[in-house]
């Protein structure tokens, strides 16, 4: 944030406000961590703060401090609408367009509150009074740390905020290994550990939570993995039937696509997950190097994200989606090889 933006934020926060902090649909560790960390800070500054998510989040994130205080729009529609309507200020975190909040989007769009956007995704929409957007950042959680720092608020750092932000940074950087992980990221992480984030415990809480069902589903996914060597590409499919057979629960497929990307020579990996309830195929796209899955998803899958990680959806059937994918790859051969 530049000094003008910092003064604007300071003026918006200089008297007690009713604040809502919103994350994106299907919230991940960064959405949950950044929203909770910011909310904890704002409460200490004397504001009334509600953290709101469009829908529920996976079990492996439930242990994070203060998740019990999150309002889930889908579960409490009327109450959530009242909260948004009565808000003075709405922070939107870890997303770049209101439609990333699903059914909550029209509710937010109708709000009279001022918006502050904090996010690291590409091409943010222009709906906020303050736009703190930085696509070089590894995570929104790191940005929340810098936000608190910019407001001279590091004295309010505590072990809960430290844990919340640590989760967000760790999950969005693939445990500090993706290219957006910088020396500054590690300095922030060091400060979080000094303020009470228990790094090893957090890692175990997030990653050592496999159920037998999830591991079996991973087995199915790996069995379905297809390599397309001529395009340095690999893809995985999971049908609704395969998900059902293995008692799929929210979050179970998190990270599966990384196995495809971990194969030698692969620079582009994608997982297609059938969702019969929503009648879509949801995909997660990942890449290495310059190949932009953000652009690819924007062009073909009504989605987006970052250069190396994006999401999207298709309205075709699973087999049609895969056939279409294979048919468009030759257009990208030069970028992929
Ligand atoms: P994932 O594959 O884990 O769902 O998403 C990868 C990244 O892309 C995340 O940072 C996520 O927020 C972003 N993302 C996922 N789906 C979409 C989408 O439909 N639109 C945009 N703009 N970003 C998305
Ligand atoms: Mn993020």
mmCIF file of C-alpha atoms and ligand atoms in Angstrom:
data_model
loop_
_atom_site.group_PDB
_atom_site.id
_atom_site.type_symbol
_atom_site.label_atom_id
_atom_site.label_comp_id
_atom_site.label_asym_id
_atom_site.label_seq_id
_atom_site.Cartn_x
_atom_site.Cartn_y
_atom_site.Cartn_z
ATOM 1 C CA UNK A 1 0.000 0.000 0.000
ATOM 2 C CA UNK A 2 1.223 3.503 -0.706
ATOM 3 C CA UNK A 3 1.037 6.274 1.886
ATOM 4 C CA UNK A 4 -2.172 7.690 0.410
ATOM 5 C CA UNK A 5 -3.885 4.308 0.697
ATOM 6 C CA UNK A 6 -2.583 3.853 4.239
ATOM 7 C CA UNK A 7 -4.035 7.234 5.295
ATOM 8 C CA UNK A 8 -7.324 6.338 3.655
ATOM 9 C CA UNK A 9 -7.445 3.029 5.543
ATOM 10 C CA UNK A 10 -6.524 4.828 8.763
ATOM 11 C CA UNK A 11 -9.332 7.318 8.271
ATOM 12 C CA UNK A 12 -11.817 4.488 7.592
ATOM 13 C CA UNK A 13 -10.705 2.771 10.811
ATOM 14 C CA UNK A 14 -10.357 5.806 13.103
ATOM 15 C CA UNK A 15 -13.711 5.251 14.823
ATOM 16 C CA UNK A 16 -15.334 1.963 15.907
ATOM 17 C CA UNK A 17 -17.026 0.329 12.915
ATOM 18 C CA UNK A 18 -19.211 -2.643 12.086
ATOM 19 C CA UNK A 19 -16.909 -4.626 9.848
ATOM 20 C CA UNK A 20 -17.403 -7.779 7.786
ATOM 21 C CA UNK A 21 -14.374 -9.707 6.557
ATOM 22 C CA UNK A 22 -15.262 -11.968 3.625
ATOM 23 C CA UNK A 23 -13.347 -14.799 1.977
ATOM 24 C CA UNK A 24 -14.050 -16.658 -1.278
ATOM 25 C CA UNK A 25 -16.309 -19.626 -1.967
ATOM 26 C CA UNK A 26 -14.785 -22.982 -1.038
ATOM 27 C CA UNK A 27 -12.396 -21.188 1.306
ATOM 28 C CA UNK A 28 -8.864 -22.556 1.539
ATOM 29 C CA UNK A 29 -6.205 -22.126 4.219
ATOM 30 C CA UNK A 30 -5.216 -18.701 2.944
ATOM 31 C CA UNK A 31 -8.788 -17.389 2.827
ATOM 32 C CA UNK A 32 -9.557 -18.663 6.338
ATOM 33 C CA UNK A 33 -6.178 -17.669 7.812
ATOM 34 C CA UNK A 34 -6.048 -14.178 6.329
ATOM 35 C CA UNK A 35 -9.663 -13.331 7.256
ATOM 36 C CA UNK A 36 -9.339 -14.577 10.842
ATOM 37 C CA UNK A 37 -5.967 -12.900 11.359
ATOM 38 C CA UNK A 38 -7.230 -9.565 10.085
ATOM 39 C CA UNK A 39 -10.439 -9.857 12.140
ATOM 40 C CA UNK A 40 -8.510 -10.571 15.334
ATOM 41 C CA UNK A 41 -6.386 -7.457 14.737
ATOM 42 C CA UNK A 42 -9.402 -5.253 13.946
ATOM 43 C CA UNK A 43 -11.246 -6.429 17.088
ATOM 44 C CA UNK A 44 -8.280 -5.411 19.218
ATOM 45 C CA UNK A 45 -8.508 -1.992 17.561
ATOM 46 C CA UNK A 46 -12.041 -1.672 18.938
ATOM 47 C CA UNK A 47 -14.179 -2.689 15.961
ATOM 48 C CA UNK A 48 -17.060 -5.146 15.831
ATOM 49 C CA UNK A 49 -15.979 -7.723 13.300
ATOM 50 C CA UNK A 50 -17.698 -10.684 11.693
ATOM 51 C CA UNK A 51 -15.839 -13.120 9.464
ATOM 52 C CA UNK A 52 -18.093 -14.493 6.735
ATOM 53 C CA UNK A 53 -17.523 -17.292 4.229
ATOM 54 C CA UNK A 54 -19.923 -18.070 1.364
ATOM 55 C CA UNK A 55 -19.956 -21.784 2.219
ATOM 56 C CA UNK A 56 -18.349 -24.304 4.538
ATOM 57 C CA UNK A 57 -14.659 -25.117 4.631
ATOM 58 C CA UNK A 58 -12.882 -28.477 4.879
ATOM 59 C CA UNK A 59 -12.409 -30.386 8.144
ATOM 60 C CA UNK A 60 -8.625 -30.081 8.114
ATOM 61 C CA UNK A 61 -9.008 -26.329 8.704
ATOM 62 C CA UNK A 62 -11.469 -26.578 11.614
ATOM 63 C CA UNK A 63 -8.770 -26.654 14.322
ATOM 64 C CA UNK A 64 -7.559 -23.133 13.432
ATOM 65 C CA UNK A 65 -8.255 -20.722 16.329
ATOM 66 C CA UNK A 66 -11.520 -18.759 16.044
ATOM 67 C CA UNK A 67 -12.995 -20.738 13.142
ATOM 68 C CA UNK A 68 -16.003 -21.333 15.422
ATOM 69 C CA UNK A 69 -16.801 -17.621 15.086
ATOM 70 C CA UNK A 70 -17.118 -17.738 11.293
ATOM 71 C CA UNK A 71 -20.559 -17.043 9.835
ATOM 72 C CA UNK A 72 -21.291 -19.318 6.884
ATOM 73 C CA UNK A 73 -23.595 -17.514 4.462
ATOM 74 C CA UNK A 74 -25.063 -20.710 2.990
ATOM 75 C CA UNK A 75 -26.042 -21.931 6.467
ATOM 76 C CA UNK A 76 -27.453 -18.621 7.769
ATOM 77 C CA UNK A 77 -28.693 -16.672 4.768
ATOM 78 C CA UNK A 78 -31.078 -14.231 6.496
ATOM 79 C CA UNK A 79 -28.686 -13.432 9.352
ATOM 80 C CA UNK A 80 -25.774 -12.976 6.911
ATOM 81 C CA UNK A 81 -27.802 -10.618 4.728
ATOM 82 C CA UNK A 82 -28.614 -8.467 7.781
ATOM 83 C CA UNK A 83 -24.945 -8.392 8.789
ATOM 84 C CA UNK A 84 -23.819 -7.292 5.318
ATOM 85 C CA UNK A 85 -26.603 -4.712 5.095
ATOM 86 C CA UNK A 86 -25.639 -3.161 8.439
ATOM 87 C CA UNK A 87 -21.892 -3.133 7.824
ATOM 88 C CA UNK A 88 -19.946 0.129 7.645
ATOM 89 C CA UNK A 89 -16.929 -1.489 6.100
ATOM 90 C CA UNK A 90 -16.379 -4.744 4.207
ATOM 91 C CA UNK A 91 -12.973 -6.295 3.686
ATOM 92 C CA UNK A 92 -12.800 -8.823 0.846
ATOM 93 C CA UNK A 93 -9.792 -11.108 1.115
ATOM 94 C CA UNK A 94 -8.073 -13.606 -1.158
ATOM 95 C CA UNK A 95 -10.241 -13.018 -4.224
ATOM 96 C CA UNK A 96 -10.320 -10.546 -7.094
ATOM 97 C CA UNK A 97 -13.983 -10.408 -8.165
ATOM 98 C CA UNK A 98 -17.213 -10.467 -6.179
ATOM 99 C CA UNK A 99 -18.513 -13.425 -8.216
ATOM 100 C CA UNK A 100 -15.873 -15.537 -6.442
ATOM 101 C CA UNK A 101 -18.243 -15.486 -3.455
ATOM 102 C CA UNK A 102 -21.020 -17.379 -5.320
ATOM 103 C CA UNK A 103 -24.522 -16.667 -4.005
ATOM 104 C CA UNK A 104 -23.144 -14.091 -1.571
ATOM 105 C CA UNK A 105 -22.004 -11.902 -4.499
ATOM 106 C CA UNK A 106 -25.347 -10.099 -5.140
ATOM 107 C CA UNK A 107 -25.693 -9.493 -1.392
ATOM 108 C CA UNK A 108 -22.255 -7.864 -1.300
ATOM 109 C CA UNK A 109 -22.928 -5.915 -4.484
ATOM 110 C CA UNK A 110 -26.033 -4.381 -2.854
ATOM 111 C CA UNK A 111 -24.174 -3.346 0.319
ATOM 112 C CA UNK A 112 -23.776 0.337 1.124
ATOM 113 C CA UNK A 113 -20.528 -0.182 3.042
ATOM 114 C CA UNK A 114 -17.103 0.864 1.782
ATOM 115 C CA UNK A 115 -14.978 -2.008 0.511
ATOM 116 C CA UNK A 116 -11.306 -2.722 1.117
ATOM 117 C CA UNK A 117 -9.786 -5.427 -1.082
ATOM 118 C CA UNK A 118 -6.674 -7.320 0.010
ATOM 119 C CA UNK A 119 -5.628 -9.944 -2.528
ATOM 120 C CA UNK A 120 -2.819 -11.479 -4.569
ATOM 121 C CA UNK A 121 -4.774 -12.773 -7.598
ATOM 122 C CA UNK A 122 -4.330 -11.258 -11.032
ATOM 123 C CA UNK A 123 -6.580 -8.593 -12.563
ATOM 124 C CA UNK A 124 -8.654 -7.445 -9.553
ATOM 125 C CA UNK A 125 -12.079 -5.943 -10.263
ATOM 126 C CA UNK A 126 -12.653 -2.318 -9.395
ATOM 127 C CA UNK A 127 -15.298 -2.418 -6.646
ATOM 128 C CA UNK A 128 -13.320 -1.310 -3.607
ATOM 129 C CA UNK A 129 -12.474 2.094 -2.148
ATOM 130 C CA UNK A 130 -9.036 0.745 -1.248
ATOM 131 C CA UNK A 131 -7.431 -1.869 -3.478
ATOM 132 C CA UNK A 132 -4.405 -3.498 -1.871
ATOM 133 C CA UNK A 133 -3.535 -5.907 -4.677
ATOM 134 C CA UNK A 134 -0.093 -7.431 -5.144
ATOM 135 C CA UNK A 135 0.233 -10.379 -7.510
ATOM 136 C CA UNK A 136 3.857 -10.927 -6.490
ATOM 137 C CA UNK A 137 2.723 -11.938 -2.994
ATOM 138 C CA UNK A 138 2.677 -15.633 -2.146
ATOM 139 C CA UNK A 139 -0.499 -15.333 -0.101
ATOM 140 C CA UNK A 140 -3.127 -12.949 1.175
ATOM 141 C CA UNK A 141 -2.056 -13.929 4.680
ATOM 142 C CA UNK A 142 1.384 -12.410 4.107
ATOM 143 C CA UNK A 143 -0.368 -9.284 2.822
ATOM 144 C CA UNK A 144 -2.422 -9.102 6.028
ATOM 145 C CA UNK A 145 0.844 -9.152 7.972
ATOM 146 C CA UNK A 146 2.122 -6.233 5.846
ATOM 147 C CA UNK A 147 -1.243 -4.490 6.238
ATOM 148 C CA UNK A 148 -1.003 -4.679 10.040
ATOM 149 C CA UNK A 149 2.625 -3.548 9.801
ATOM 150 C CA UNK A 150 1.660 -0.558 7.624
ATOM 151 C CA UNK A 151 -0.894 0.498 10.248
ATOM 152 C CA UNK A 152 1.826 0.297 12.926
ATOM 153 C CA UNK A 153 -0.146 -2.526 14.491
ATOM 154 C CA UNK A 154 2.418 -5.259 15.061
ATOM 155 C CA UNK A 155 2.072 -4.729 18.824
ATOM 156 C CA UNK A 156 -1.330 -6.440 18.446
ATOM 157 C CA UNK A 157 0.254 -9.591 17.023
ATOM 158 C CA UNK A 158 -0.569 -12.595 19.212
ATOM 159 C CA UNK A 159 -0.291 -16.367 18.981
ATOM 160 C CA UNK A 160 -3.738 -16.703 17.369
ATOM 161 C CA UNK A 161 -3.028 -14.225 14.583
ATOM 162 C CA UNK A 162 0.421 -15.761 14.170
ATOM 163 C CA UNK A 163 -1.117 -19.227 13.782
ATOM 164 C CA UNK A 164 -3.848 -18.038 11.414
ATOM 165 C CA UNK A 165 -1.444 -16.203 9.121
ATOM 166 C CA UNK A 166 1.100 -19.041 9.267
ATOM 167 C CA UNK A 167 -1.550 -21.470 7.983
ATOM 168 C CA UNK A 168 -2.375 -19.189 5.063
ATOM 169 C CA UNK A 169 1.222 -18.646 4.046
ATOM 170 C CA UNK A 170 2.147 -22.317 4.459
ATOM 171 C CA UNK A 171 -0.794 -23.661 2.450
ATOM 172 C CA UNK A 172 -0.572 -21.123 -0.392
ATOM 173 C CA UNK A 173 3.183 -21.615 -0.833
ATOM 174 C CA UNK A 174 3.012 -25.431 -0.817
ATOM 175 C CA UNK A 175 5.009 -25.269 2.428
ATOM 176 C CA UNK A 176 7.359 -22.505 1.264
ATOM 177 C CA UNK A 177 8.384 -24.017 -2.045
ATOM 178 C CA UNK A 178 6.417 -22.179 -4.750
ATOM 179 C CA UNK A 179 8.279 -19.411 -6.609
ATOM 180 C CA UNK A 180 6.403 -16.567 -4.890
ATOM 181 C CA UNK A 181 8.058 -17.590 -1.597
ATOM 182 C CA UNK A 182 10.631 -14.873 -0.935
ATOM 183 C CA UNK A 183 13.159 -13.905 1.705
ATOM 184 C CA UNK A 184 10.506 -11.522 3.021
ATOM 185 C CA UNK A 185 8.077 -14.435 3.303
ATOM 186 C CA UNK A 186 10.600 -16.240 5.477
ATOM 187 C CA UNK A 187 11.140 -13.099 7.580
ATOM 188 C CA UNK A 188 7.392 -12.827 8.119
ATOM 189 C CA UNK A 189 7.266 -16.525 8.999
ATOM 190 C CA UNK A 190 10.106 -16.028 11.487
ATOM 191 C CA UNK A 191 8.146 -13.214 13.127
ATOM 192 C CA UNK A 192 5.033 -15.409 13.281
ATOM 193 C CA UNK A 193 6.987 -18.201 14.977
ATOM 194 C CA UNK A 194 8.415 -15.674 17.440
ATOM 195 C CA UNK A 195 4.850 -14.611 18.183
ATOM 196 C CA UNK A 196 3.662 -18.108 18.982
ATOM 197 C CA UNK A 197 2.931 -19.956 15.728
ATOM 198 C CA UNK A 198 3.904 -23.587 16.421
ATOM 199 C CA UNK A 199 5.248 -24.435 12.977
ATOM 200 C CA UNK A 200 5.663 -28.189 13.286
ATOM 201 C CA UNK A 201 2.311 -28.625 15.018
ATOM 202 C CA UNK A 202 0.563 -26.532 12.364
ATOM 203 C CA UNK A 203 2.103 -28.636 9.609
ATOM 204 C CA UNK A 204 0.866 -31.831 11.235
ATOM 205 C CA UNK A 205 -2.604 -30.391 11.870
ATOM 206 C CA UNK A 206 -2.975 -29.538 8.178
ATOM 207 C CA UNK A 207 -1.189 -32.337 6.375
ATOM 208 C CA UNK A 208 -1.297 -35.385 8.619
ATOM 209 C CA UNK A 209 -5.062 -35.677 8.572
ATOM 210 C CA UNK A 210 -5.561 -38.302 5.886
ATOM 211 C CA UNK A 211 -8.550 -40.608 6.259
ATOM 212 C CA UNK A 212 -8.483 -44.095 4.696
ATOM 213 C CA UNK A 213 -11.173 -42.851 2.285
ATOM 214 C CA UNK A 214 -9.032 -39.954 1.122
ATOM 215 C CA UNK A 215 -6.010 -42.151 0.524
ATOM 216 C CA UNK A 216 -8.149 -44.622 -1.436
ATOM 217 C CA UNK A 217 -9.511 -41.749 -3.506
ATOM 218 C CA UNK A 218 -5.934 -40.610 -4.126
ATOM 219 C CA UNK A 219 -5.216 -44.133 -5.353
ATOM 220 C CA UNK A 220 -8.088 -43.858 -7.824
ATOM 221 C CA UNK A 221 -6.872 -40.435 -8.949
ATOM 222 C CA UNK A 222 -3.306 -41.661 -9.516
ATOM 223 C CA UNK A 223 -4.665 -44.643 -11.404
ATOM 224 C CA UNK A 224 -6.571 -42.242 -13.671
ATOM 225 C CA UNK A 225 -3.538 -40.061 -14.308
ATOM 226 C CA UNK A 226 -2.787 -39.601 -18.006
ATOM 227 C CA UNK A 227 0.506 -38.283 -19.311
ATOM 228 C CA UNK A 228 0.650 -36.370 -22.611
ATOM 229 C CA UNK A 229 4.420 -36.221 -23.167
ATOM 230 C CA UNK A 230 4.201 -34.282 -26.434
ATOM 231 C CA UNK A 231 2.730 -31.375 -24.470
ATOM 232 C CA UNK A 232 4.600 -31.870 -21.157
ATOM 233 C CA UNK A 233 1.129 -32.138 -19.701
ATOM 234 C CA UNK A 234 -0.586 -34.545 -17.334
ATOM 235 C CA UNK A 235 -4.197 -34.742 -16.277
ATOM 236 C CA UNK A 236 -6.294 -36.567 -13.709
ATOM 237 C CA UNK A 237 -10.033 -37.255 -13.736
ATOM 238 C CA UNK A 238 -12.398 -38.124 -10.913
ATOM 239 C CA UNK A 239 -16.001 -38.974 -11.706
ATOM 240 C CA UNK A 240 -18.877 -38.439 -9.308
ATOM 241 C CA UNK A 241 -19.184 -42.210 -9.002
ATOM 242 C CA UNK A 242 -15.535 -42.539 -7.979
ATOM 243 C CA UNK A 243 -15.999 -39.755 -5.429
ATOM 244 C CA UNK A 244 -19.125 -41.419 -4.019
ATOM 245 C CA UNK A 245 -17.478 -44.852 -3.877
ATOM 246 C CA UNK A 246 -14.818 -43.377 -1.594
ATOM 247 C CA UNK A 247 -17.126 -41.293 0.625
ATOM 248 C CA UNK A 248 -15.772 -38.033 -0.734
ATOM 249 C CA UNK A 249 -15.780 -35.181 1.741
ATOM 250 C CA UNK A 250 -14.996 -31.524 1.102
ATOM 251 C CA UNK A 251 -11.254 -31.005 0.871
ATOM 252 C CA UNK A 252 -10.414 -34.631 0.065
ATOM 253 C CA UNK A 253 -9.090 -33.814 -3.419
ATOM 254 C CA UNK A 254 -6.998 -30.856 -2.215
ATOM 255 C CA UNK A 255 -3.472 -31.231 -3.562
ATOM 256 C CA UNK A 256 -4.150 -34.215 -5.846
ATOM 257 C CA UNK A 257 -3.242 -32.185 -8.924
ATOM 258 C CA UNK A 258 0.249 -31.653 -7.508
ATOM 259 C CA UNK A 259 1.028 -35.338 -8.042
ATOM 260 C CA UNK A 260 0.513 -34.828 -11.768
ATOM 261 C CA UNK A 261 2.735 -31.749 -11.688
ATOM 262 C CA UNK A 262 5.428 -33.605 -9.758
ATOM 263 C CA UNK A 263 6.147 -35.920 -12.689
ATOM 264 C CA UNK A 264 9.431 -35.338 -14.396
ATOM 265 C CA UNK A 265 9.069 -33.093 -17.442
ATOM 266 C CA UNK A 266 5.498 -32.017 -16.689
ATOM 267 C CA UNK A 267 4.942 -28.247 -16.789
ATOM 268 C CA UNK A 268 1.144 -28.261 -16.962
ATOM 269 C CA UNK A 269 -1.158 -30.372 -14.805
ATOM 270 C CA UNK A 270 -4.903 -30.377 -14.432
ATOM 271 C CA UNK A 271 -7.466 -32.335 -12.453
ATOM 272 C CA UNK A 272 -11.071 -32.630 -13.656
ATOM 273 C CA UNK A 273 -13.553 -33.333 -10.885
ATOM 274 C CA UNK A 274 -17.138 -34.126 -11.760
ATOM 275 C CA UNK A 275 -19.787 -32.406 -9.605
ATOM 276 C CA UNK A 276 -23.211 -33.828 -10.427
ATOM 277 C CA UNK A 277 -24.959 -31.687 -7.813
ATOM 278 C CA UNK A 278 -23.857 -28.449 -9.473
ATOM 279 C CA UNK A 279 -23.847 -30.105 -12.898
ATOM 280 C CA UNK A 280 -20.313 -28.905 -13.634
ATOM 281 C CA UNK A 281 -16.821 -30.256 -13.956
ATOM 282 C CA UNK A 282 -14.561 -28.346 -11.563
ATOM 283 C CA UNK A 283 -10.901 -28.130 -12.425
ATOM 284 C CA UNK A 284 -7.708 -27.189 -10.689
ATOM 285 C CA UNK A 285 -4.857 -26.161 -12.952
ATOM 286 C CA UNK A 286 -1.188 -25.950 -12.028
ATOM 287 C CA UNK A 287 1.955 -25.106 -14.001
ATOM 288 C CA UNK A 288 5.665 -24.588 -13.686
ATOM 289 C CA UNK A 289 7.529 -21.668 -15.242
ATOM 290 C CA UNK A 290 5.931 -19.190 -17.628
ATOM 291 C CA UNK A 291 2.911 -21.150 -18.804
ATOM 292 C CA UNK A 292 -0.030 -19.173 -17.400
ATOM 293 C CA UNK A 293 -2.881 -21.338 -16.168
ATOM 294 C CA UNK A 294 -4.618 -18.080 -15.221
ATOM 295 C CA UNK A 295 -4.809 -17.172 -18.921
ATOM 296 C CA UNK A 296 -5.680 -20.734 -19.912
ATOM 297 C CA UNK A 297 -8.532 -20.906 -17.424
ATOM 298 C CA UNK A 298 -9.818 -17.449 -18.291
ATOM 299 C CA UNK A 299 -9.869 -18.432 -21.980
ATOM 300 C CA UNK A 300 -11.477 -21.856 -21.633
ATOM 301 C CA UNK A 301 -12.870 -22.521 -18.176
ATOM 302 C CA UNK A 302 -14.555 -19.374 -16.958
ATOM 303 C CA UNK A 303 -12.048 -19.180 -14.125
ATOM 304 C CA UNK A 304 -8.662 -17.759 -13.281
ATOM 305 C CA UNK A 305 -6.212 -17.383 -10.423
ATOM 306 C CA UNK A 306 -2.451 -17.030 -10.667
ATOM 307 C CA UNK A 307 0.147 -17.785 -13.332
ATOM 308 C CA UNK A 308 0.964 -21.158 -11.752
ATOM 309 C CA UNK A 309 -2.301 -22.044 -9.973
ATOM 310 C CA UNK A 310 -5.845 -21.475 -11.129
ATOM 311 C CA UNK A 311 -9.308 -22.921 -10.973
ATOM 312 C CA UNK A 312 -12.199 -23.139 -13.386
ATOM 313 C CA UNK A 313 -15.333 -25.011 -14.421
ATOM 314 C CA UNK A 314 -16.937 -26.547 -17.469
ATOM 315 C CA UNK A 315 -20.596 -27.156 -18.214
ATOM 316 C CA UNK A 316 -19.858 -30.126 -20.491
ATOM 317 C CA UNK A 317 -19.814 -33.712 -19.251
ATOM 318 C CA UNK A 318 -16.608 -35.100 -17.801
ATOM 319 C CA UNK A 319 -15.658 -37.014 -20.961
ATOM 320 C CA UNK A 320 -16.586 -34.079 -23.201
ATOM 321 C CA UNK A 321 -14.507 -31.757 -21.021
ATOM 322 C CA UNK A 322 -11.472 -34.010 -21.307
ATOM 323 C CA UNK A 323 -11.939 -34.444 -25.070
ATOM 324 C CA UNK A 324 -12.188 -30.682 -25.479
ATOM 325 C CA UNK A 325 -9.077 -30.200 -23.334
ATOM 326 C CA UNK A 326 -7.081 -32.575 -25.520
ATOM 327 C CA UNK A 327 -8.337 -30.830 -28.638
ATOM 328 C CA UNK A 328 -7.173 -27.361 -27.508
ATOM 329 C CA UNK A 329 -3.717 -28.406 -26.304
ATOM 330 C CA UNK A 330 -2.031 -28.286 -29.753
ATOM 331 C CA UNK A 331 -2.736 -24.528 -29.814
ATOM 332 C CA UNK A 332 -0.440 -24.236 -26.782
ATOM 333 C CA UNK A 333 2.265 -26.640 -27.918
ATOM 334 C CA UNK A 334 4.841 -23.880 -28.361
ATOM 335 C CA UNK A 335 4.227 -22.456 -24.874
ATOM 336 C CA UNK A 336 4.381 -25.886 -23.291
ATOM 337 C CA UNK A 337 7.491 -27.293 -24.923
HETATM 338 P P1 LIG B 1 -7.815 -24.272 -6.710
HETATM 339 O O1 LIG B 1 -7.400 -25.052 -7.891
HETATM 340 O O2 LIG B 1 -7.011 -24.612 -5.499
HETATM 341 O O3 LIG B 1 -9.288 -24.292 -6.492
HETATM 342 O O4 LIG B 1 -7.493 -22.758 -7.059
HETATM 343 C C1 LIG B 1 -6.203 -22.329 -7.399
HETATM 344 C C2 LIG B 1 -6.114 -20.836 -7.302
HETATM 345 O O5 LIG B 1 -6.955 -20.236 -8.282
HETATM 346 C C3 LIG B 1 -6.566 -20.289 -5.971
HETATM 347 O O6 LIG B 1 -5.732 -19.196 -5.653
HETATM 348 C C4 LIG B 1 -7.982 -19.850 -6.215
HETATM 349 O O7 LIG B 1 -8.334 -18.807 -5.368
HETATM 350 C C5 LIG B 1 -7.954 -19.436 -7.673
HETATM 351 N N1 LIG B 1 -9.212 -19.754 -8.335
HETATM 352 C C6 LIG B 1 -9.871 -20.923 -8.321
HETATM 353 N N2 LIG B 1 -10.997 -20.866 -9.075
HETATM 354 C C7 LIG B 1 -11.038 -19.610 -9.586
HETATM 355 C C8 LIG B 1 -11.966 -18.918 -10.424
HETATM 356 O O8 LIG B 1 -12.966 -19.452 -10.875
HETATM 357 N N3 LIG B 1 -11.667 -17.623 -10.739
HETATM 358 C C9 LIG B 1 -10.563 -16.990 -10.252
HETATM 359 N N4 LIG B 1 -10.350 -15.719 -10.609
HETATM 360 N N5 LIG B 1 -9.676 -17.616 -9.458
HETATM 361 C C10 LIG B 1 -9.899 -18.901 -9.108
HETATM 362 MN MN1 LIG B 2 -4.477 -17.116 -1.556
#
